[in-house]
mmCIF file with all atom_site columns, C-alpha atoms in Angstrom:
data_model
loop_
_atom_site.group_PDB
_atom_site.id
_atom_site.type_symbol
_atom_site.label_atom_id
_atom_site.label_alt_id
_atom_site.label_comp_id
_atom_site.label_asym_id
_atom_site.label_entity_id
_atom_site.label_seq_id
_atom_site.pdbx_PDB_ins_code
_atom_site.Cartn_x
_atom_site.Cartn_y
_atom_site.Cartn_z
_atom_site.occupancy
_atom_site.B_iso_or_equiv
_atom_site.pdbx_formal_charge
_atom_site.auth_seq_id
_atom_site.auth_comp_id
_atom_site.auth_asym_id
_atom_site.auth_atom_id
_atom_site.pdbx_PDB_model_num
ATOM 1  C CA . MET A 1 1  ? 158.615 85.120  62.283 1.00 0.00 ? 1  MET A CA 1
ATOM 2  C CA . ARG A 1 2  ? 161.333 88.313  62.038 1.00 0.00 ? 2  ARG A CA 1
ATOM 3  C CA . VAL A 1 3  ? 160.518 90.459  58.907 1.00 0.00 ? 3  VAL A CA 1
ATOM 4  C CA . GLU A 1 4  ? 162.716 93.342  57.518 1.00 0.00 ? 4  GLU A CA 1
ATOM 5  C CA . THR A 1 5  ? 162.642 95.515  54.633 1.00 0.00 ? 5  THR A CA 1
ATOM 6  C CA . ILE A 1 6  ? 165.869 96.264  53.126 1.00 0.00 ? 6  ILE A CA 1
ATOM 7  C CA . GLU A 1 7  ? 166.765 99.164  50.126 1.00 0.00 ? 7  GLU A CA 1
ATOM 8  C CA . LEU A 1 8  ? 169.500 97.406  48.341 1.00 0.00 ? 8  LEU A CA 1
ATOM 9  C CA . LYS A 1 9  ? 170.737 99.703  45.434 1.00 0.00 ? 9  LYS A CA 1
ATOM 10 C CA . ASP A 1 10 ? 166.864 101.073 44.766 1.00 0.00 ? 10 ASP A CA 1
ATOM 11 C CA . GLN A 1 11 ? 165.755 98.130  45.128 1.00 0.00 ? 11 GLN A CA 1
ATOM 12 C CA . LYS A 1 12 ? 163.303 96.989  47.716 1.00 0.00 ? 12 LYS A CA 1
ATOM 13 C CA . LEU A 1 13 ? 163.410 93.324  49.476 1.00 0.00 ? 13 LEU A CA 1
ATOM 14 C CA . THR A 1 14 ? 161.523 91.952  52.568 1.00 0.00 ? 14 THR A CA 1
ATOM 15 C CA . VAL A 1 15 ? 163.719 89.256  54.091 1.00 0.00 ? 15 VAL A CA 1
ATOM 16 C CA . CYS A 1 16 ? 161.673 86.691  56.633 1.00 0.00 ? 16 CYS A CA 1
ATOM 17 C CA . GLN A 1 17 ? 163.225 85.211  58.883 1.00 0.00 ? 17 GLN A CA 1
ATOM 18 C CA . PRO A 1 18 ? 163.081 82.603  62.131 1.00 0.00 ? 18 PRO A CA 1
ATOM 19 C CA . ASN A 1 19 ? 163.516 83.859  65.312 1.00 0.00 ? 19 ASN A CA 1
ATOM 20 C CA . VAL A 1 20 ? 167.006 82.311  65.697 1.00 0.00 ? 20 VAL A CA 1
ATOM 21 C CA . ASN A 1 21 ? 170.762 83.156  66.339 1.00 0.00 ? 21 ASN A CA 1
ATOM 22 C CA . HIS A 1 22 ? 172.014 85.447  63.893 1.00 0.00 ? 22 HIS A CA 1
ATOM 23 C CA . MET A 1 23 ? 175.642 83.501  63.788 1.00 0.00 ? 23 MET A CA 1
ATOM 24 C CA . MET A 1 24 ? 174.065 80.195  62.393 1.00 0.00 ? 24 MET A CA 1
ATOM 25 C CA . PRO A 1 25 ? 173.323 79.673  58.785 1.00 0.00 ? 25 PRO A CA 1
ATOM 26 C CA . ILE A 1 26 ? 170.041 79.647  57.007 1.00 0.00 ? 26 ILE A CA 1
ATOM 27 C CA . GLU A 1 27 ? 169.283 77.972  54.245 1.00 0.00 ? 27 GLU A CA 1
ATOM 28 C CA . THR A 1 28 ? 167.705 80.927  51.929 1.00 0.00 ? 28 THR A CA 1
ATOM 29 C CA . ILE A 1 29 ? 164.583 81.041  49.474 1.00 0.00 ? 29 ILE A CA 1
ATOM 30 C CA . VAL A 1 30 ? 164.809 83.852  47.027 1.00 0.00 ? 30 VAL A CA 1
ATOM 31 C CA . TYR A 1 31 ? 161.012 84.160  45.674 1.00 0.00 ? 31 TYR A CA 1
ATOM 32 C CA . TYR A 1 32 ? 159.754 86.297  43.286 1.00 0.00 ? 32 TYR A CA 1
ATOM 33 C CA . HIS A 1 33 ? 155.898 87.481  43.223 1.00 0.00 ? 33 HIS A CA 1
ATOM 34 C CA . GLY A 1 34 ? 153.656 87.586  40.528 1.00 0.00 ? 34 GLY A CA 1
ATOM 35 C CA . VAL A 1 35 ? 153.166 90.103  37.460 1.00 0.00 ? 35 VAL A CA 1
ATOM 36 C CA . GLY A 1 36 ? 151.230 92.652  39.113 1.00 0.00 ? 36 GLY A CA 1
ATOM 37 C CA . GLY A 1 37 ? 152.412 92.096  42.834 1.00 0.00 ? 37 GLY A CA 1
ATOM 38 C CA . GLU A 1 38 ? 155.057 92.918  45.090 1.00 0.00 ? 38 GLU A CA 1
ATOM 39 C CA . GLY A 1 39 ? 157.149 91.087  47.397 1.00 0.00 ? 39 GLY A CA 1
ATOM 40 C CA . ILE A 1 40 ? 155.072 91.725  50.319 1.00 0.00 ? 40 ILE A CA 1
ATOM 41 C CA . ASP A 1 41 ? 152.052 90.497  49.026 1.00 0.00 ? 41 ASP A CA 1
ATOM 42 C CA . GLU A 1 42 ? 154.212 86.665  49.181 1.00 0.00 ? 42 GLU A CA 1
ATOM 43 C CA . LEU A 1 43 ? 154.230 87.021  53.038 1.00 0.00 ? 43 LEU A CA 1
ATOM 44 C CA . PRO A 1 44 ? 151.721 84.246  53.780 1.00 0.00 ? 44 PRO A CA 1
ATOM 45 C CA . LEU A 1 45 ? 153.882 82.042  51.721 1.00 0.00 ? 45 LEU A CA 1
ATOM 46 C CA . ALA A 1 46 ? 157.018 83.303  53.012 1.00 0.00 ? 46 ALA A CA 1
ATOM 47 C CA . TYR A 1 47 ? 156.163 81.954  56.652 1.00 0.00 ? 47 TYR A CA 1
ATOM 48 C CA . GLN A 1 48 ? 154.951 78.561  55.868 1.00 0.00 ? 48 GLN A CA 1
ATOM 49 C CA . LEU A 1 49 ? 158.437 78.392  54.840 1.00 0.00 ? 49 LEU A CA 1
ATOM 50 C CA . VAL A 1 50 ? 159.674 79.749  57.633 1.00 0.00 ? 50 VAL A CA 1
ATOM 51 C CA . LYS A 1 51 ? 157.739 77.889  60.056 1.00 0.00 ? 51 LYS A CA 1
ATOM 52 C CA . GLN A 1 52 ? 160.169 75.209  58.291 1.00 0.00 ? 52 GLN A CA 1
ATOM 53 C CA . GLY A 1 53 ? 163.000 77.438  59.236 1.00 0.00 ? 53 GLY A CA 1
ATOM 54 C CA . TYR A 1 54 ? 164.115 78.859  56.053 1.00 0.00 ? 54 TYR A CA 1
ATOM 55 C CA . ARG A 1 55 ? 164.888 82.726  55.488 1.00 0.00 ? 55 ARG A CA 1
ATOM 56 C CA . VAL A 1 56 ? 162.836 83.901  52.364 1.00 0.00 ? 56 VAL A CA 1
ATOM 57 C CA . ILE A 1 57 ? 164.055 87.044  50.359 1.00 0.00 ? 57 ILE A CA 1
ATOM 58 C CA . LEU A 1 58 ? 160.499 88.488  48.712 1.00 0.00 ? 58 LEU A CA 1
ATOM 59 C CA . PRO A 1 59 ? 162.169 91.220  46.411 1.00 0.00 ? 59 PRO A CA 1
ATOM 60 C CA . ASP A 1 60 ? 160.293 93.666  44.640 1.00 0.00 ? 60 ASP A CA 1
ATOM 61 C CA . ALA A 1 61 ? 160.334 93.663  40.941 1.00 0.00 ? 61 ALA A CA 1
ATOM 62 C CA . TYR A 1 62 ? 161.086 97.108  39.075 1.00 0.00 ? 62 TYR A CA 1
ATOM 63 C CA . LEU A 1 63 ? 158.600 99.302  39.402 1.00 0.00 ? 63 LEU A CA 1
ATOM 64 C CA . HIS A 1 64 ? 156.074 97.440  40.841 1.00 0.00 ? 64 HIS A CA 1
ATOM 65 C CA . SER A 1 65 ? 156.435 98.460  45.270 1.00 0.00 ? 65 SER A CA 1
ATOM 66 C CA . ARG A 1 66 ? 153.641 100.470 46.189 1.00 0.00 ? 66 ARG A CA 1
ATOM 67 C CA . ALA A 1 67 ? 155.908 103.662 46.693 1.00 0.00 ? 67 ALA A CA 1
ATOM 68 C CA . ASN A 1 68 ? 156.585 103.192 42.474 1.00 0.00 ? 68 ASN A CA 1
ATOM 69 C CA . ARG A 1 69 ? 153.178 102.776 41.360 1.00 0.00 ? 69 ARG A CA 1
ATOM 70 C CA . ALA A 1 70 ? 153.011 106.235 40.460 1.00 0.00 ? 70 ALA A CA 1
ATOM 71 C CA . SER A 1 71 ? 156.623 106.029 38.321 1.00 0.00 ? 71 SER A CA 1
ATOM 72 C CA . ARG A 1 72 ? 155.280 103.186 36.812 1.00 0.00 ? 72 ARG A CA 1
ATOM 73 C CA . SER A 1 73 ? 151.754 104.658 35.706 1.00 0.00 ? 73 SER A CA 1
ATOM 74 C CA . THR A 1 74 ? 154.136 107.250 33.956 1.00 0.00 ? 74 THR A CA 1
ATOM 75 C CA . GLN A 1 75 ? 155.923 104.511 32.295 1.00 0.00 ? 75 GLN A CA 1
ATOM 76 C CA . ASN A 1 76 ? 153.275 102.610 31.029 1.00 0.00 ? 76 ASN A CA 1
ATOM 77 C CA . ALA A 1 77 ? 151.958 106.155 29.593 1.00 0.00 ? 77 ALA A CA 1
ATOM 78 C CA . ARG A 1 78 ? 155.434 107.197 27.758 1.00 0.00 ? 78 ARG A CA 1
ATOM 79 C CA . PHE A 1 79 ? 155.634 103.299 26.722 1.00 0.00 ? 79 PHE A CA 1
ATOM 80 C CA . LEU A 1 80 ? 152.190 103.249 24.850 1.00 0.00 ? 80 LEU A CA 1
ATOM 81 C CA . ARG A 1 81 ? 152.777 106.872 23.512 1.00 0.00 ? 81 ARG A CA 1
ATOM 82 C CA . LEU A 1 82 ? 156.561 105.380 21.591 1.00 0.00 ? 82 LEU A CA 1
ATOM 83 C CA . SER A 1 83 ? 154.478 102.288 20.970 1.00 0.00 ? 83 SER A CA 1
ATOM 84 C CA . MET A 1 84 ? 152.035 104.358 18.513 1.00 0.00 ? 84 MET A CA 1
#
């Protein structure tokens, strides 16, 4: 299985795919993580799907990647101030 991280317009995507010829079409599954997680948390599931021949794209929801945790705290604090 090949795993790579791609940045696409400030969106982090983890792409998992079988080690096959790039020119062959591969059925693709886009799988969003649960609340409080991030795409890379779903690698065990992605591994099982890749073994069955699928490409799996694991996007991070807005402000859910490890790199954005500080930003998320700031956003949460701002939201709490606005909602009081």
